[in-house]
N, CA, C and O atoms as a MOPAC input file, in Angstrom:
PM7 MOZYME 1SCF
protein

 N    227.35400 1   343.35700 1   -46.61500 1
 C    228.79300 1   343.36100 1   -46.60300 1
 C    229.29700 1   344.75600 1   -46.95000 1
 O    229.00300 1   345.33600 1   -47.99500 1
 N    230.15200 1   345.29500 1   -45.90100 1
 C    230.86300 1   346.51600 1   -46.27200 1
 C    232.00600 1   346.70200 1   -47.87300 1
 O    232.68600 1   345.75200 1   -48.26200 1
 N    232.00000 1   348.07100 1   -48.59100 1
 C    232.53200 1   347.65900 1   -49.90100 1
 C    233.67900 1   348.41100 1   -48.85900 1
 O    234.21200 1   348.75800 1   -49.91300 1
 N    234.36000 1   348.85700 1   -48.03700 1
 C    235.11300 1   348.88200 1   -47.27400 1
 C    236.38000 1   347.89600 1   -47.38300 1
 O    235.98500 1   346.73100 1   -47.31800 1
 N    237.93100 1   348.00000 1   -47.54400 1
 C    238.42700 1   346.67100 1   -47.08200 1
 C    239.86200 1   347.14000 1   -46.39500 1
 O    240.39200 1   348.25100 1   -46.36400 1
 N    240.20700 1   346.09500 1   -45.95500 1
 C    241.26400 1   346.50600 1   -44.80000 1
 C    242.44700 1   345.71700 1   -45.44600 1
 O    242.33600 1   344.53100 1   -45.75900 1
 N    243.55700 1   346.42900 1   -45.62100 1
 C    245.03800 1   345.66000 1   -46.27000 1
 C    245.62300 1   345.59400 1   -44.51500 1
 O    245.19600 1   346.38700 1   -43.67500 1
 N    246.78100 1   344.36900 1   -44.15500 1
 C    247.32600 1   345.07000 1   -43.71500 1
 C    248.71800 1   344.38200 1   -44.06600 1
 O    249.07200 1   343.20600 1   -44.14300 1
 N    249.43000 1   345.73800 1   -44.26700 1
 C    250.86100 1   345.23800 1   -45.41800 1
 C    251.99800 1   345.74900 1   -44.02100 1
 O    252.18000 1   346.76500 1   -43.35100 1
 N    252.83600 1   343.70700 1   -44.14900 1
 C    253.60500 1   343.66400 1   -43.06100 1
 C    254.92100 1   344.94500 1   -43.34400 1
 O    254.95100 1   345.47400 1   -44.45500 1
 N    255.81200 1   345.30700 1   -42.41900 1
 C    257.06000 1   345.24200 1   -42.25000 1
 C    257.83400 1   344.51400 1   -42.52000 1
 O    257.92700 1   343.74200 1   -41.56500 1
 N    258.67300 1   344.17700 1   -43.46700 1
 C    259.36900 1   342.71200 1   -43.38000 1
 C    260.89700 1   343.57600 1   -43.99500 1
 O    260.94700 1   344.44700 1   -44.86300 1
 N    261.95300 1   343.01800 1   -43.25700 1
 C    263.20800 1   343.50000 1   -43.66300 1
 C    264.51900 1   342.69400 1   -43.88100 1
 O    265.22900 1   342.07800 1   -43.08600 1
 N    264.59000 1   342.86700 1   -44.98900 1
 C    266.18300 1   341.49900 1   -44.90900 1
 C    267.22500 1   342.05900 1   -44.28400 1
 O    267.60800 1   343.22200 1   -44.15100 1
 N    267.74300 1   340.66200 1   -43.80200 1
 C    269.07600 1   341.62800 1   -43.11200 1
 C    270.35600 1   340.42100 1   -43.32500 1
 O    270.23400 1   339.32900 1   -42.76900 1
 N    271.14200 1   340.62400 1   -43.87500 1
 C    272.55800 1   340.47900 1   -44.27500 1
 C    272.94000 1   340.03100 1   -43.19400 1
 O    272.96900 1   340.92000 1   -42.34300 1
 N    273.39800 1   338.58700 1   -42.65300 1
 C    274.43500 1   338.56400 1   -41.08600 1
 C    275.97600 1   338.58500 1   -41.62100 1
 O    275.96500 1   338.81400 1   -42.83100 1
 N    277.51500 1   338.39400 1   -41.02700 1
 C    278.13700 1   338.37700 1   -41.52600 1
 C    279.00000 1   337.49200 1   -42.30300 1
 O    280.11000 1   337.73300 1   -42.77700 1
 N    278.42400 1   336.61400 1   -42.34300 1
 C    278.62400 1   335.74400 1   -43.29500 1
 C    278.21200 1   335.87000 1   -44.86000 1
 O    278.66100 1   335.20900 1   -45.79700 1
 N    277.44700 1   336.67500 1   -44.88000 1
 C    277.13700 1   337.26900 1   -46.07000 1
 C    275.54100 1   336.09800 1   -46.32000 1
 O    275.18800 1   335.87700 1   -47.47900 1
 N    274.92300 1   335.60900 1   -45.40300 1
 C    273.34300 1   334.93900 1   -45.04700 1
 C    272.36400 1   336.30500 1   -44.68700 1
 O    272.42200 1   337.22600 1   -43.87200 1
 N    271.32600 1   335.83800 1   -45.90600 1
 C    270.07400 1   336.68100 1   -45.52900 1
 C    268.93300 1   336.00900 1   -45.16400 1
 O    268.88700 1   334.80800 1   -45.43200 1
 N    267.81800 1   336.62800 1   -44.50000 1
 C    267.16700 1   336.22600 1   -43.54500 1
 C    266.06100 1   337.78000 1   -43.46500 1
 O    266.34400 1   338.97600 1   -43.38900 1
 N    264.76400 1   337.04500 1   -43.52600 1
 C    263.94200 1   337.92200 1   -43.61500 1
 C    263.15800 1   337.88200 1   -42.61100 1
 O    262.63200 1   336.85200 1   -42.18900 1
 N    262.92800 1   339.71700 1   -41.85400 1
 C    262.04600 1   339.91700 1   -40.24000 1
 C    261.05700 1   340.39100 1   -40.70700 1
 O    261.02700 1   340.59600 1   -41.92100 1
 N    260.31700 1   340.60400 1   -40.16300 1
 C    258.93900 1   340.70200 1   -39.79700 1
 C    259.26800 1   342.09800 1   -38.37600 1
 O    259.65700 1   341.78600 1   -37.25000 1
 N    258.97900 1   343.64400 1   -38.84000 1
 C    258.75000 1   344.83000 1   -37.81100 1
 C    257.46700 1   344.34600 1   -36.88200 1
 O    256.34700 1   343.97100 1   -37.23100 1
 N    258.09900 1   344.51000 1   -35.46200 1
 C    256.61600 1   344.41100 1   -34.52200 1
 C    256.84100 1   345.11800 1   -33.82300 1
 O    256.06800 1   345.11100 1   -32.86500 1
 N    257.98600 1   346.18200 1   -33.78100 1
 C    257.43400 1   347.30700 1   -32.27600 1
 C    259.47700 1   348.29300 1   -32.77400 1
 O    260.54800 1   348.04600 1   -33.32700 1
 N    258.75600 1   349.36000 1   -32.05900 1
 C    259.82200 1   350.23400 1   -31.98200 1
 C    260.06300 1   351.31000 1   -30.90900 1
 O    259.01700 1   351.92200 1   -30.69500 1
 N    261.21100 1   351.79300 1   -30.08300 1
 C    261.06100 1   352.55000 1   -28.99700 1
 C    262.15100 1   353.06300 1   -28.66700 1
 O    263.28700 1   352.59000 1   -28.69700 1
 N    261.71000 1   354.22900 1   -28.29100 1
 C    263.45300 1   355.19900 1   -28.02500 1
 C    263.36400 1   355.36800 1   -26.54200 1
 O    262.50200 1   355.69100 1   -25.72500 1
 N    264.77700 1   354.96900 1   -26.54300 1
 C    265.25300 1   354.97100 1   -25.38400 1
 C    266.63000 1   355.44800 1   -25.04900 1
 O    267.58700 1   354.80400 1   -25.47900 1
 N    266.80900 1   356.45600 1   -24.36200 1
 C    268.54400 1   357.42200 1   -23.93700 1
 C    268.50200 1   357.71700 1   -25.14000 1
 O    269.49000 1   357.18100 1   -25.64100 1
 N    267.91900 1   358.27800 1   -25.94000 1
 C    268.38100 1   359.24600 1   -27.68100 1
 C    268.65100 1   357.88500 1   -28.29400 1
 O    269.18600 1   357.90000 1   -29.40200 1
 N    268.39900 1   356.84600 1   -27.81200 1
 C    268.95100 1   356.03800 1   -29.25300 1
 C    267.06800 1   355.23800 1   -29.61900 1
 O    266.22400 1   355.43500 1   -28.74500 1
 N    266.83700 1   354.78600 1   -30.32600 1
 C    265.96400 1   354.29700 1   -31.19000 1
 C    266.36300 1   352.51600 1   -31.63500 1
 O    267.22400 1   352.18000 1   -32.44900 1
 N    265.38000 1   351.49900 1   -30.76600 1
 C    265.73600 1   350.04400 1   -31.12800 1
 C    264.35600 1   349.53300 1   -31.49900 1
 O    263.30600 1   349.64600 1   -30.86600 1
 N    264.61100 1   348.89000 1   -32.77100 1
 C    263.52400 1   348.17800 1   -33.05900 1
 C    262.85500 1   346.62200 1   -33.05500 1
 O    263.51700 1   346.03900 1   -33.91300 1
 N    262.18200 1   345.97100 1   -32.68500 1
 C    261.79200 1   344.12400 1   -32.41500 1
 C    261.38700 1   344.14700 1   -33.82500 1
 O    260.70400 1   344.86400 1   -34.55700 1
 N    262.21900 1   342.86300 1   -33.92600 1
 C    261.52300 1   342.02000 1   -35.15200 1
 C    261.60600 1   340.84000 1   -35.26600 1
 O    262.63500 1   340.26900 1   -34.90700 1
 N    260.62800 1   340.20500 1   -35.75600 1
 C    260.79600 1   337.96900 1   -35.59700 1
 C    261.24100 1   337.69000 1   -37.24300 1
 O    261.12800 1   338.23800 1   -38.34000 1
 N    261.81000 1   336.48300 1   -36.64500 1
 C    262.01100 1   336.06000 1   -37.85500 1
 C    260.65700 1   335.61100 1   -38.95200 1
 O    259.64000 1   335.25100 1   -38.35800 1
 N    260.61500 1   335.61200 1   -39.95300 1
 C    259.43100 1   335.45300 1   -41.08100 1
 C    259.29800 1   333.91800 1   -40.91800 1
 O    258.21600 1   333.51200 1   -40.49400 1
 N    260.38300 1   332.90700 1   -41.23700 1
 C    260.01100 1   331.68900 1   -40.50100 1
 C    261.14100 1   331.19000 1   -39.44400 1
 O    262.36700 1   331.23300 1   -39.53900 1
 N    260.36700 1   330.73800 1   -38.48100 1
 C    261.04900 1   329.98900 1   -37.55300 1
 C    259.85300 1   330.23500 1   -36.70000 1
 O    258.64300 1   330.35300 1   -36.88800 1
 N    261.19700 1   330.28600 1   -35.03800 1
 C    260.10400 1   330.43300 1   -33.87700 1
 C    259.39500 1   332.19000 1   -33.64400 1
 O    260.02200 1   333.24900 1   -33.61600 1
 N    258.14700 1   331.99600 1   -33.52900 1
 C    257.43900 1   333.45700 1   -33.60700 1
 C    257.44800 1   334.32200 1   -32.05400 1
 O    256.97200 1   335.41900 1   -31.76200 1
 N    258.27600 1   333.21600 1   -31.14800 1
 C    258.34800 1   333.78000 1   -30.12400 1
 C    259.20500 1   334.85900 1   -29.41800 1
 O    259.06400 1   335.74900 1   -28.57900 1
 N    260.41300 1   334.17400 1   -30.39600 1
 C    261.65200 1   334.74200 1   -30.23100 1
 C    261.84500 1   335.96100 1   -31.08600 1
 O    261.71100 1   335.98100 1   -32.30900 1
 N    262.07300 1   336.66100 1   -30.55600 1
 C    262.64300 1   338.15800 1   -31.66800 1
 C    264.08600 1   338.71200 1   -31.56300 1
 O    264.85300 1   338.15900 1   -30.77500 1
 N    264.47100 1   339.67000 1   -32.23400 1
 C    265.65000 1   340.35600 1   -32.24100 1
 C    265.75500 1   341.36500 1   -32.01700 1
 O    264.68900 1   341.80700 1   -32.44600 1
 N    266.39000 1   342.34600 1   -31.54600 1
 C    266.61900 1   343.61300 1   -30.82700 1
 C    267.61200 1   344.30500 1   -31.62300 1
 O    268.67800 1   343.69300 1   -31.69100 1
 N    267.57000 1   345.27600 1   -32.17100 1
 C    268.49700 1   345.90500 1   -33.32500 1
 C    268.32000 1   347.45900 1   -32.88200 1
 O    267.19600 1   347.82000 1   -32.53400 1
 N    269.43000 1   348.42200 1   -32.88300 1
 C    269.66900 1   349.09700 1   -32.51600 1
 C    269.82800 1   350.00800 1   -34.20800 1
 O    270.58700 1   349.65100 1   -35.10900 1
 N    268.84300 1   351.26800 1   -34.25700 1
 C    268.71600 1   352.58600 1   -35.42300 1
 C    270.32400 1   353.40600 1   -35.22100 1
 O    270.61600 1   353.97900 1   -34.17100 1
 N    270.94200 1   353.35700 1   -36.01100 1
 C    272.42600 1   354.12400 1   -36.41200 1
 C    272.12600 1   354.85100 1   -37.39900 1
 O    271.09100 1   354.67400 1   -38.04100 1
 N    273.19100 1   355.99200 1   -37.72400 1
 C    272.80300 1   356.77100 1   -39.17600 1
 C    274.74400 1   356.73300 1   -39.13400 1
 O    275.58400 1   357.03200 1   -38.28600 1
 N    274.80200 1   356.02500 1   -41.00000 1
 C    276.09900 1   355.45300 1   -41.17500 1
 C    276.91000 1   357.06800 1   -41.71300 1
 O    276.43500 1   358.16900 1   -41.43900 1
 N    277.52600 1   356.96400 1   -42.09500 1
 C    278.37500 1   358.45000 1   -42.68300 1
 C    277.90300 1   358.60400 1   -44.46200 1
 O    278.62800 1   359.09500 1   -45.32600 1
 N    276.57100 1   358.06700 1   -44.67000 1
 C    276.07300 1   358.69300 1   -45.92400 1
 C    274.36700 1   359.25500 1   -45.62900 1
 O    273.34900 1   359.40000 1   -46.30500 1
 N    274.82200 1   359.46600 1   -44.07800 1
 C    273.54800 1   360.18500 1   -43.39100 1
 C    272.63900 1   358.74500 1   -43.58300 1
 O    271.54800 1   359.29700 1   -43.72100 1
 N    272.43400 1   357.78100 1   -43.65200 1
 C    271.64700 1   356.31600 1   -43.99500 1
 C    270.85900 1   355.83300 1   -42.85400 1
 O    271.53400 1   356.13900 1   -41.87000 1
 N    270.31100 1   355.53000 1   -42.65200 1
 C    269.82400 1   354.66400 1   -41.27300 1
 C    269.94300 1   353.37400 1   -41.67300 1
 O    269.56200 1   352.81200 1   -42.70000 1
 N    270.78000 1   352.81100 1   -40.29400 1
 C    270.47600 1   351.17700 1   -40.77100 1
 C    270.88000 1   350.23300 1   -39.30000 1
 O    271.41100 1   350.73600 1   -38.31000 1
 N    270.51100 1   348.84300 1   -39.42600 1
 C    270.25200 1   348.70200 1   -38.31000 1
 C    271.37800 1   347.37200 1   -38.02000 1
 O    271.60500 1   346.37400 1   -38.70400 1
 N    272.18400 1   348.00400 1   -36.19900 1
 C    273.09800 1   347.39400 1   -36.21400 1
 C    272.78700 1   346.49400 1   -34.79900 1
 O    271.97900 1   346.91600 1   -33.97200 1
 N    273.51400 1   345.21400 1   -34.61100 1
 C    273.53800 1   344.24100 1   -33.47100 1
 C    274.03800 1   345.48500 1   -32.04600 1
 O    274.98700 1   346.26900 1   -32.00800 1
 N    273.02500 1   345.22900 1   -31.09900 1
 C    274.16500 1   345.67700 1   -29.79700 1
 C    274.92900 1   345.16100 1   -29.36300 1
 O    274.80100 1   343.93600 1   -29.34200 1
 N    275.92300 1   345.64500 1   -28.88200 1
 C    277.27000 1   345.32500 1   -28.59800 1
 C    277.20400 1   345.57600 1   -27.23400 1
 O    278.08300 1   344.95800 1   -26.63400 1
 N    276.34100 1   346.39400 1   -26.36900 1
 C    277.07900 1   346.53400 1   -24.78300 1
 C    275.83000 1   345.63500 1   -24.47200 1
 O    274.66900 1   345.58700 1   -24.87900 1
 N    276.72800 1   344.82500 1   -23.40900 1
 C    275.42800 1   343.85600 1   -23.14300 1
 C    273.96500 1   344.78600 1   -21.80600 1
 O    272.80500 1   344.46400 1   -21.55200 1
 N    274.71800 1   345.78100 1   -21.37500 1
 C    273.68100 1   345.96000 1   -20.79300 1
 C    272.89600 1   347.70100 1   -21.50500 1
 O    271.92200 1   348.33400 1   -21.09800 1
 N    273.62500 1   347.91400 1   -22.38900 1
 C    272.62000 1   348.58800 1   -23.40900 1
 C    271.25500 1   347.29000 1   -23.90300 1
 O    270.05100 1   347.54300 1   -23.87300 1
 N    271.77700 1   346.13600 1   -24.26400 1
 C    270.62800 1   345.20700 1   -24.88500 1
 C    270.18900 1   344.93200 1   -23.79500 1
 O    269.05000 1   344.54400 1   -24.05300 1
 N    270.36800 1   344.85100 1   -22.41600 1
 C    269.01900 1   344.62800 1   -21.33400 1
 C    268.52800 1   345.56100 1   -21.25400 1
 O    267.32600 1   345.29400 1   -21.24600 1
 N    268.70100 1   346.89600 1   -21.15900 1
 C    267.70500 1   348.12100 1   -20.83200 1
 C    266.43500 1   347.77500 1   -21.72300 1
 O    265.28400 1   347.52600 1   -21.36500 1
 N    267.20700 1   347.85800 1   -23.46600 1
 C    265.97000 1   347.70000 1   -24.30100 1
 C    265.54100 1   346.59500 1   -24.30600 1
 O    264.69700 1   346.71400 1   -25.19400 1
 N    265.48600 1   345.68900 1   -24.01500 1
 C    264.82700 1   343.87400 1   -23.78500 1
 C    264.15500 1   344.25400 1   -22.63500 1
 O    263.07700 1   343.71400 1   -22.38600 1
 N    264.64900 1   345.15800 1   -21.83700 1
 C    263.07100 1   345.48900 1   -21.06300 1
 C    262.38600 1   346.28800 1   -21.07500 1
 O    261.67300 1   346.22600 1   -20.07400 1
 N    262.12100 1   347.21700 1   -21.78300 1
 C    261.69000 1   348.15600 1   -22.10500 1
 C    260.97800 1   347.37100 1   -23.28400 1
 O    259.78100 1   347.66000 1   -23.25100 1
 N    261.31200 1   346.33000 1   -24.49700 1
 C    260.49700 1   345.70700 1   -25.02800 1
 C    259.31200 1   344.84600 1   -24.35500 1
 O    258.15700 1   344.89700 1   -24.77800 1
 N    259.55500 1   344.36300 1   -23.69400 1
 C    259.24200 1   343.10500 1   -22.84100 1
 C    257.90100 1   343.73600 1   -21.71700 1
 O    256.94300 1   343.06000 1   -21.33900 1
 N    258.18200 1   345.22900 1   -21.34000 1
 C    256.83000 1   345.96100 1   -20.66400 1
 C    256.21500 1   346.55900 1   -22.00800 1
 O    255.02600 1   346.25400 1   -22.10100 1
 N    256.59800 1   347.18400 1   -22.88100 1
 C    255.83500 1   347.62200 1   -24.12600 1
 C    254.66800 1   346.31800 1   -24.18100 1
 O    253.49400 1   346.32300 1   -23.81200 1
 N    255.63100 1   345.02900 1   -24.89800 1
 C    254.59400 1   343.99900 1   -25.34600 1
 C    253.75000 1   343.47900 1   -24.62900 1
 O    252.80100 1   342.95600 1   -25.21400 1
 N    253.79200 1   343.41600 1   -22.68700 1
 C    253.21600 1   342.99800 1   -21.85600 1
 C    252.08400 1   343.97200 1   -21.58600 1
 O    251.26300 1   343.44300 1   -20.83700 1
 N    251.84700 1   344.85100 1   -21.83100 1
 C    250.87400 1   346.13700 1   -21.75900 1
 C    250.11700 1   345.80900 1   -22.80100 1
 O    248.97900 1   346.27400 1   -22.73200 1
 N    250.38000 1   345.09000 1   -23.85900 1
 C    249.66900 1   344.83600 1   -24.99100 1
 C    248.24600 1   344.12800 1   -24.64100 1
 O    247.18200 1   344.29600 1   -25.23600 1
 N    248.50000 1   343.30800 1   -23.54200 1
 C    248.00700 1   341.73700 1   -23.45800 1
 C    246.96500 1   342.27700 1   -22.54800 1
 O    247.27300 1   343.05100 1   -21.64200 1
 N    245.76500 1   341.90200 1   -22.75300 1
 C    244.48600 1   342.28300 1   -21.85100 1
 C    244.55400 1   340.96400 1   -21.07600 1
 O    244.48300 1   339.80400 1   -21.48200 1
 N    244.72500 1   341.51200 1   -19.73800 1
 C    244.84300 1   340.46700 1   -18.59500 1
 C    243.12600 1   340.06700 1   -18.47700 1
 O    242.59500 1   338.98400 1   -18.72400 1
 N    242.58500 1   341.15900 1   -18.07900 1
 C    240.84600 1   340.52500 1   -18.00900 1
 C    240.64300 1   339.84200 1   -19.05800 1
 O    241.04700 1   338.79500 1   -18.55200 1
 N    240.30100 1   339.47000 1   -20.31700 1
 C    239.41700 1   339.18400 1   -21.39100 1
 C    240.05400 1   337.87400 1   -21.03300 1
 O    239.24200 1   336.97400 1   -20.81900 1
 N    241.51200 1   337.51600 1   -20.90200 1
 C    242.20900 1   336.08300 1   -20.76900 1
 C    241.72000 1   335.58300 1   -19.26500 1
 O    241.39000 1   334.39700 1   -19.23500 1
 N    241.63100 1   336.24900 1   -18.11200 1
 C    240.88100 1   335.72000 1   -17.24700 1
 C    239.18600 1   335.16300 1   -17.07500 1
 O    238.70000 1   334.22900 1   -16.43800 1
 N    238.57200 1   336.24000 1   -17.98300 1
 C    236.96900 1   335.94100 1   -18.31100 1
 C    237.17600 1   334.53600 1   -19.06000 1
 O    236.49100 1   333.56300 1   -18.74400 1
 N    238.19400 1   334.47000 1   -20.11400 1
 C    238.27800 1   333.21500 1   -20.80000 1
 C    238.53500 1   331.97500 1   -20.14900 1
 O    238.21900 1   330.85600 1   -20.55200 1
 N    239.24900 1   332.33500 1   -18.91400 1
 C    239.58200 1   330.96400 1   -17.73900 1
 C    238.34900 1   330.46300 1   -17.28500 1
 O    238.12900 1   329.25300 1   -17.33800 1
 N    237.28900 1   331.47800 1   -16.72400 1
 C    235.96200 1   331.05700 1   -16.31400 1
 C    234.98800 1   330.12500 1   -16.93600 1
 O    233.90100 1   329.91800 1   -16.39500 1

């Protein structure tokens, strides 16, 4: 046995909706796109399929923090641009050898 060991310590971020409800994500991917910067994250519990799309701002105390998109087709560019990121992930052979 290797004295070797491997952590691996999630991303997880609360986020305030406006109702003043918190709710804790789970970071799984990040990518800039037109100068702006959007990051995926799932919820910690619920469905693991579904994620959220949040858009990197820097507020007027120089801050980064992360806000809902508002133009709906700013949130399709990056929903696809997520959506080929995560699909590149997925080894098509090893899941086909597994069909055999």
């Amino acid at each position: 046995m290797s004295d070797e060991t491997f952590e691996y310590e999630q991303e997880v971020f609360t986020l305030t909706d406006e109702d003043g409800n918190e709710s804790d994500f789970e970071f799984i991917g990040r990518i800039e796109l037109e100068d702006n910067t959007y990051v995926a994250l799932i919820p910690v519990e619920g469905n693991e399929e579904e994620y959220v799309i949040l858009k990197i701002v820097t507020d007027e105390d120089g801050e980064e923090i992360l806000v809902t998109i508002e133009d709906d087709e700013e949130f399709d560019r990056a929903a696809d641009a997520f959506e080929d990121e995560f699909m590149s992930e997925i080894d098509y052979d090893a899941s086909q050898e597994d069909a055999e």
